[in-house]
Amino acid sequence: MILLALISAMIGSVIGAYVAPNYLYGRYIPYPQAPGIQGAPQRVEIVTRGEELTVIPAVAKKALPSVVGITTVTLERDIFSRTRRGQGVGTGVIVDSRGYILTNSHVVNDGRSEEVMVLFYDGENLKADVLWNDPMLDLAVLKVAAQNLPVADLGDSDKLTVGEIAVAIGNPLGLTFERTVTAGIISGLERSIPLTQFESIEGLIQTDASINPGNSGGPLLNAEGAVIGINTAKIQTGEGLGFAIPINTARPIVDEFIERGEFTKVYLGIRGINVQQYIQSYGDQLGTKQGVYVHQVTPETPVARAGMQDGDVIVKIAGQKIDTMGQLVRQMYKYRPGDSVKIEIIRDGEPVTLDVLLEAAPRSE
């Protein structure tokens, strides 16, 4: 009898101490309340509903529908002078719902591709036309016959700071790995990478997000999912060094295509080389170590009418310092036909300022 009582007591203590608080109270019987205390806390079970996204998955979810794969076919000649079809793969980003797509110039073989196809997020494949490209900027605008396409938000690359999140989307190593997402930070700004002895791409965004062949033309995004750059794998450097062309370089071009359906480039009317290149070939006799040496002024052009001469050195445009031909080309994309700019030159060692009225570039320019 005593043993039965002990066993019953033990079972009761287990129920009271463990089973009741965890399984009975709050479900089948109310919680006991201490004397004099009203509304003792109840056991609350929290159920999470909906999606919980961190920054990178949220950026990817927002941007992926506007990222496209690009395949190209180019006719090439082999060592036996036989024509063969070469194929290429890259990435692009939709910048207008009517079918305008931004990518790299080298993705479309600098406009020389025989065929350009665009693969969309929903699996549709459409032929594209190359409306514009510039190898020096390494940018191109394509157009497909489509409407109501998902569009990427364009950010402001002038507001970037080193250390902020950067997310790259592209097709590394071909469409087998289409729409791969990689992430890192903004590692540096205003980077200049030489391509040849006298040619470089300047003003680049540096990131440690992985950018490989096939990523070219895809977007570099900030934490809000806005495009801050166009990735380029044209520049092959060390591991952990990726580069993107700031979106603000492309924005004037994109905006004019969206507004007018075409882009009108302005021109100066010169043939020029970097001053550094001139110095290496002919010696230091220009009165400046940076700028663009004007080898030839074409008659009846904007700068000819403003009084520019062969042998002048362009050092500033609208107050913006010009050290190289690449900087001059990028600067000119900010202007439209009819704009007037002040161009500062060095002539015979002396500074001169010219007022230049810009005109639309001839088709051959």
mmCIF file with all atom_site columns, C-alpha atoms in Angstrom, residues 6 15 26 55 58 73 108 110 129 134 198 200 209 217-218 230 274 291 309 346 351 361-362:
data_model
loop_
_atom_site.group_PDB
_atom_site.id
_atom_site.type_symbol
_atom_site.label_atom_id
_atom_site.label_alt_id
_atom_site.label_comp_id
_atom_site.label_asym_id
_atom_site.label_entity_id
_atom_site.label_seq_id
_atom_site.pdbx_PDB_ins_code
_atom_site.Cartn_x
_atom_site.Cartn_y
_atom_site.Cartn_z
_atom_site.occupancy
_atom_site.B_iso_or_equiv
_atom_site.pdbx_formal_charge
_atom_site.auth_seq_id
_atom_site.auth_comp_id
_atom_site.auth_asym_id
_atom_site.auth_atom_id
_atom_site.pdbx_PDB_model_num
ATOM 1  C CA . LEU A 1 6   ? 4.849  6.390  -3.466  1.00 0.00 ? 6   LEU A CA 1
ATOM 2  C CA . ILE A 1 15  ? 2.432  15.542 -14.375 1.00 0.00 ? 15  ILE A CA 1
ATOM 3  C CA . GLY A 1 26  ? -3.232 26.869 -22.054 1.00 0.00 ? 26  GLY A CA 1
ATOM 4  C CA . VAL A 1 55  ? 18.886 41.858 -48.606 1.00 0.00 ? 55  VAL A CA 1
ATOM 5  C CA . ALA A 1 58  ? 15.282 40.418 -52.022 1.00 0.00 ? 58  ALA A CA 1
ATOM 6  C CA . VAL A 1 73  ? 26.475 34.542 -84.121 1.00 0.00 ? 73  VAL A CA 1
ATOM 7  C CA . VAL A 1 108 ? 27.594 41.972 -79.636 1.00 0.00 ? 108 VAL A CA 1
ATOM 8  C CA . ASP A 1 110 ? 31.051 45.775 -81.315 1.00 0.00 ? 110 ASP A CA 1
ATOM 9  C CA . ASP A 1 129 ? 18.687 44.607 -83.430 1.00 0.00 ? 129 ASP A CA 1
ATOM 10 C CA . ASP A 1 134 ? 30.461 52.345 -78.618 1.00 0.00 ? 134 ASP A CA 1
ATOM 11 C CA . PHE A 1 198 ? 47.566 53.801 -74.960 1.00 0.00 ? 198 PHE A CA 1
ATOM 12 C CA . SER A 1 200 ? 42.093 52.242 -71.231 1.00 0.00 ? 200 SER A CA 1
ATOM 13 C CA . ALA A 1 209 ? 31.388 40.202 -56.532 1.00 0.00 ? 209 ALA A CA 1
ATOM 14 C CA . GLY A 1 217 ? 26.378 43.226 -69.864 1.00 0.00 ? 217 GLY A CA 1
ATOM 15 C CA . GLY A 1 218 ? 24.533 42.134 -66.738 1.00 0.00 ? 218 GLY A CA 1
ATOM 16 C CA . ILE A 1 230 ? 26.885 47.294 -66.188 1.00 0.00 ? 230 ILE A CA 1
ATOM 17 C CA . ASN A 1 274 ? 46.537 61.125 -75.644 1.00 0.00 ? 274 ASN A CA 1
ATOM 18 C CA . GLY A 1 291 ? 45.158 66.113 -72.282 1.00 0.00 ? 291 GLY A CA 1
ATOM 19 C CA . GLN A 1 309 ? 43.874 74.422 -84.884 1.00 0.00 ? 309 GLN A CA 1
ATOM 20 C CA . ILE A 1 346 ? 46.861 74.836 -74.695 1.00 0.00 ? 346 ILE A CA 1
ATOM 21 C CA . PRO A 1 351 ? 45.877 78.702 -72.363 1.00 0.00 ? 351 PRO A CA 1
ATOM 22 C CA . ALA A 1 361 ? 27.673 63.702 -85.688 1.00 0.00 ? 361 ALA A CA 1
ATOM 23 C CA . PRO A 1 362 ? 27.638 62.550 -89.319 1.00 0.00 ? 362 PRO A CA 1
#
